[in-house]
Coordinates of C-alpha atoms and ligand atoms in Angstrom, one line a residue:
M590 CA 86.7 62.1 81.9
R591 CA 88.4 62.2 78.5
D592 CA 86.1 64.9 77.2
Q593 CA 86.3 67.0 80.3
P594 CA 88.1 70.3 79.5
F595 CA 91.5 70.7 81.3
Q596 CA 90.3 73.9 82.9
T597 CA 87.9 72.2 85.2
L598 CA 90.6 70.0 86.7
I599 CA 93.2 72.6 87.7
P600 CA 93.3 76.4 88.1
T601 CA 93.6 78.4 84.9
M602 CA 94.1 82.0 84.3
R603 CA 92.9 84.2 81.5
F604 CA 94.6 87.3 80.2
D605 CA 92.9 89.8 77.9
V606 CA 95.5 92.0 76.4
I607 CA 94.7 95.4 74.9
T608 CA 97.6 96.1 72.5
L609 CA 98.3 97.7 69.1
F610 CA 100.5 94.7 68.3
P611 CA 98.3 91.6 68.9
E612 CA 100.0 89.3 66.4
E613 CA 103.5 90.1 67.5
F614 CA 102.4 89.7 71.2
L615 CA 100.9 86.2 70.7
R616 CA 103.8 85.1 68.5
T617 CA 106.4 86.3 71.0
L618 CA 104.7 84.8 74.0
N619 CA 104.3 81.3 72.5
F620 CA 107.4 79.4 73.6
G621 CA 108.8 77.5 76.6
V622 CA 106.8 77.2 79.8
V623 CA 104.2 79.8 78.8
G624 CA 103.9 78.3 75.3
R625 CA 103.2 74.9 76.9
A626 CA 100.6 76.4 79.3
L627 CA 98.9 78.1 76.4
A628 CA 98.8 74.8 74.4
R629 CA 97.3 73.0 77.4
G630 CA 94.7 75.7 78.1
Q631 CA 96.1 76.4 81.6
V632 CA 96.7 80.0 80.5
Q633 CA 94.5 81.7 77.9
V634 CA 95.6 84.9 76.2
E635 CA 93.3 86.9 74.0
C636 CA 94.4 90.1 72.4
V637 CA 92.3 93.1 71.3
N638 CA 93.5 95.9 69.1
P639 CA 92.2 99.4 69.8
R640 CA 92.8 100.1 66.1
D641 CA 89.9 97.8 65.3
F642 CA 87.6 100.2 67.1
T643 CA 88.5 103.4 65.3
T644 CA 85.9 105.1 63.1
D645 CA 88.0 107.4 60.9
A646 CA 89.6 106.5 57.5
Y647 CA 93.1 106.6 59.0
R648 CA 92.3 104.3 61.9
R649 CA 94.0 106.7 64.2
V650 CA 94.8 105.5 67.7
D651 CA 96.9 108.5 68.8
E652 CA 96.9 112.2 68.7
R653 CA 99.2 115.1 69.5
V654 CA 99.4 116.2 73.1
Y655 CA 97.5 119.2 74.4
G656 CA 99.7 122.0 75.7
G657 CA 102.4 121.4 73.2
G658 CA 105.5 119.3 73.4
P659 CA 106.8 116.2 71.6
G660 CA 105.1 112.8 71.3
M661 CA 101.7 111.4 70.8
V662 CA 99.1 110.1 73.2
M663 CA 96.7 107.2 72.9
L664 CA 93.1 108.3 72.1
L665 CA 90.3 107.8 74.6
D666 CA 87.6 106.4 72.4
P667 CA 89.3 103.4 70.7
L668 CA 90.4 102.3 74.2
K669 CA 86.9 102.6 75.7
L670 CA 85.5 100.6 72.8
A671 CA 88.2 97.9 73.1
L672 CA 87.6 97.6 76.8
A673 CA 83.9 97.4 76.3
H674 CA 84.5 94.6 73.8
V675 CA 86.7 92.7 76.3
R676 CA 84.2 93.1 79.1
A677 CA 81.3 91.9 76.9
R678 CA 83.1 88.7 76.0
T679 CA 84.3 87.7 79.5
E680 CA 82.1 86.3 82.2
V681 CA 84.1 87.1 85.3
P682 CA 84.6 90.8 85.9
A683 CA 88.4 91.4 85.8
K684 CA 90.4 94.4 86.9
L685 CA 91.9 96.6 84.2
T686 CA 95.7 96.8 84.8
L687 CA 97.7 99.4 83.0
L688 CA 101.3 98.6 82.4
S689 CA 103.1 101.8 83.4
P690 CA 106.4 102.9 84.7
Q691 CA 104.4 104.8 87.3
G692 CA 102.7 101.7 88.7
A693 CA 103.6 99.6 91.7
T694 CA 106.6 97.5 90.9
L695 CA 105.9 93.8 90.3
T696 CA 107.5 91.6 92.9
Q697 CA 107.3 87.8 93.4
A698 CA 104.9 88.4 96.4
H699 CA 102.8 90.6 94.2
A700 CA 102.9 88.0 91.4
R701 CA 101.8 85.3 93.8
D702 CA 98.8 87.4 94.9
L703 CA 97.9 88.2 91.3
S704 CA 98.2 84.6 90.2
L705 CA 95.2 83.8 92.5
R706 CA 92.9 85.9 90.3
P707 CA 91.0 84.0 87.6
S708 CA 91.7 86.7 85.0
M709 CA 93.3 90.1 84.3
I710 CA 92.9 92.7 81.6
L711 CA 96.3 94.1 80.7
L712 CA 96.5 97.4 78.8
C713 CA 99.7 98.1 76.9
G714 CA 100.4 101.8 76.4
R715 CA 102.5 103.2 73.6
Y716 CA 103.8 106.6 72.5
E717 CA 103.9 109.1 75.5
G718 CA 101.2 107.0 77.1
I719 CA 97.4 107.2 77.4
D720 CA 94.9 110.0 77.7
Q721 CA 94.7 110.6 81.5
R722 CA 90.9 110.6 81.3
F723 CA 91.0 106.9 80.4
I724 CA 93.3 106.2 83.3
D725 CA 91.1 108.1 85.7
G726 CA 87.9 106.6 84.5
Y727 CA 88.7 103.0 83.7
V728 CA 92.0 101.8 85.0
D729 CA 91.9 99.9 88.3
E730 CA 95.6 99.6 88.9
E731 CA 98.9 100.4 87.4
L732 CA 101.8 97.9 87.3
S733 CA 105.4 98.6 86.5
I734 CA 108.1 96.0 85.8
G735 CA 110.9 98.2 87.0
D736 CA 112.2 101.7 87.2
Y737 CA 113.0 102.3 83.6
V738 CA 111.0 103.3 80.6
L739 CA 110.1 100.9 77.8
S740 CA 108.7 101.9 74.4
G741 CA 105.4 100.0 75.1
G742 CA 103.6 97.9 77.6
E743 CA 103.8 94.7 75.6
L744 CA 107.1 93.5 77.1
G745 CA 105.7 94.4 80.6
A746 CA 102.5 92.4 80.0
M747 CA 104.5 89.4 78.8
V748 CA 106.6 89.6 82.0
V749 CA 103.4 89.6 84.1
I750 CA 102.0 86.7 82.2
D751 CA 105.2 84.7 82.5
A752 CA 105.7 85.4 86.2
L753 CA 102.1 84.5 87.0
A754 CA 101.7 81.5 84.7
R755 CA 104.7 79.7 86.3
L756 CA 102.9 80.0 89.7
L757 CA 99.7 78.3 88.6
P758 CA 99.5 74.7 89.9
G759 CA 100.4 72.3 87.2
V760 CA 102.2 74.7 84.9
L761 CA 105.7 73.8 86.0
N762 CA 106.6 70.2 86.2
K763 CA 108.3 68.8 89.3
S764 CA 111.8 69.5 88.1
E765 CA 110.9 73.1 87.3
S766 CA 109.2 73.7 90.7
A767 CA 108.9 77.4 91.6
E768 CA 109.2 76.7 95.3
Q769 CA 113.0 77.0 95.5
D770 CA 113.1 80.0 93.2
S771 CA 114.5 83.2 94.4
F772 CA 112.2 85.4 96.4
S773 CA 109.7 82.6 97.2
D774 CA 110.8 82.7 100.9
G775 CA 112.4 86.1 100.8
L776 CA 115.8 84.7 99.9
L777 CA 117.7 84.2 96.7
D778 CA 118.0 80.7 95.2
C779 CA 121.1 78.5 96.0
P780 CA 123.7 77.7 93.3
H781 CA 122.9 74.7 91.1
Y782 CA 125.3 72.2 89.4
T783 CA 125.0 69.5 86.7
R784 CA 127.4 67.2 84.8
P785 CA 130.3 67.0 84.4
E786 CA 131.2 66.3 88.0
K787 CA 134.8 67.6 87.5
S788 CA 136.0 70.2 85.0
A789 CA 138.8 72.6 84.4
D790 CA 136.4 75.3 85.7
G791 CA 136.0 73.5 89.1
D792 CA 134.3 70.5 90.7
V793 CA 130.8 70.0 91.9
P794 CA 130.7 70.5 95.7
E795 CA 131.2 67.1 97.4
I796 CA 128.2 67.6 99.7
L797 CA 125.8 67.5 96.7
K798 CA 127.0 64.0 95.9
C799 CA 126.9 62.5 99.4
G800 CA 123.2 61.4 99.2
N801 CA 122.5 62.8 102.7
H802 CA 119.3 64.8 102.0
A803 CA 119.3 66.6 105.3
A804 CA 123.0 67.7 104.8
I805 CA 122.2 68.8 101.3
A806 CA 119.1 70.8 102.4
R807 CA 121.3 72.5 105.1
W808 CA 124.0 73.4 102.6
R809 CA 121.4 74.8 100.2
R810 CA 119.8 76.9 102.9
M811 CA 123.2 78.2 103.9
Q812 CA 124.1 79.1 100.3
S813 CA 120.7 80.8 99.8
L814 CA 121.3 82.9 102.9
G815 CA 124.9 83.6 101.8
A816 CA 123.8 84.6 98.3
T817 CA 121.2 87.0 99.7
W818 CA 123.7 88.5 102.1
Q819 CA 126.2 89.0 99.3
K820 CA 124.0 90.1 96.5
R821 CA 120.8 91.5 98.1
P822 CA 121.5 92.7 101.6
D823 CA 118.3 94.8 101.3
L824 CA 116.2 91.6 101.2
L825 CA 118.0 90.1 104.2
A826 CA 117.4 93.3 106.2
Q827 CA 113.6 92.8 105.8
L828 CA 113.7 89.3 107.3
T829 CA 113.8 88.1 110.9
L830 CA 116.1 85.1 110.7
S831 CA 115.4 82.1 112.8
K832 CA 118.1 81.0 115.2
S833 CA 119.2 78.1 112.9
D834 CA 119.2 80.5 109.8
A835 CA 121.3 83.0 111.7
K836 CA 123.8 80.2 112.6
L837 CA 123.9 79.1 109.0
L838 CA 124.6 82.6 107.8
A839 CA 127.3 83.1 110.3
E840 CA 128.9 79.9 109.1
F841 CA 128.7 81.1 105.5
Q842 CA 130.2 84.4 106.5
M843 CA 133.1 82.7 108.3
S844 CA 133.9 80.5 105.4
F845 CA 133.6 83.4 103.0
K846 CA 136.0 85.5 105.1
A847 CA 138.4 82.6 105.4
Ligands
SAM1293 N1 105.5 109.0 79.3 C1 105.4 107.9 80.2 C2 106.0 108.1 81.5 O1 107.1 108.7 81.5 O2 105.4 107.7 82.5 C3 106.1 106.7 79.5 C4 105.5 106.2 78.3 S1 106.3 104.8 77.7 C5 107.3 105.5 76.4 C6 105.0 104.0 76.7 C7 104.3 102.8 77.4 O3 105.2 101.8 77.7 C8 103.6 103.2 78.7 O4 102.3 103.7 78.5 C9 103.5 101.8 79.4 O5 102.4 101.1 79.0 C10 104.8 101.1 78.9 N2 105.9 101.1 79.9 C11 107.0 101.8 79.8 N3 107.8 101.6 80.8 C12 107.2 100.6 81.6 C13 107.5 99.9 82.8 N4 108.7 100.2 83.4 N5 106.7 99.0 83.2 C14 105.5 98.7 82.6 N6 105.2 99.4 81.4 C15 106.0 100.3 80.9

């Protein structure tokens, strides 16, 4: 048992990241929950640099864009060779996911689905992006982290790894459980309090100290519904509330108005 690798006991996930900044990527990722998952082998991240697959003296990975205009575009061949290298070293065939502002936006539901995969290959674009022929021929899916434009896909890939890693069984400990997090059941999380019990900035709500677990769960549910109603009515509109949730929300709205 002692010599058995951790991976055989609980689900793990492997990410192969194609990036022009492999050292910076690994250094930046290696802290907190993800750093701990990396250290335990629950999450594996291997980077490949397309620059290592160039054949010219300047090790070029980008060129000017056809048709004129500003900006550079990532070259086809170094990307093809980098991808072939990744595919050759991994046993399970993984999809190639391009981080792109044009992709489907990552949501918690999407993250949950993706976290069931054993592995992903994440491609980080730079400059104006990637030669379209590579996207057409080799990319399986495009994933965005939001409707804004970043300078490169690395931060996006780190967001994906973090969001997926915390959903893998055993990555979070009990006190960090992802089950109550925002979006896990379509609602935002309830407010949380810690010591001190009383302060010039307000007191901890009495109900959280009463020890009645059912009453606390009811209060938390009401606060979740209320927070979603106040901050993300668009999420609430997508849900069909149960009778008891509708009652709790009405109670929250009454107390809010009062
Ligand atoms: N010209 C591209 C466009 O407008 O669609 C944007 C290129 S952006 C400057 C460079 C790279 O950053 C992209 O190839 C992509 O990998 C990454 N990137 C930028 N915004 C992103 C986003 N919202 N989500 C994920 N990746 C993004």
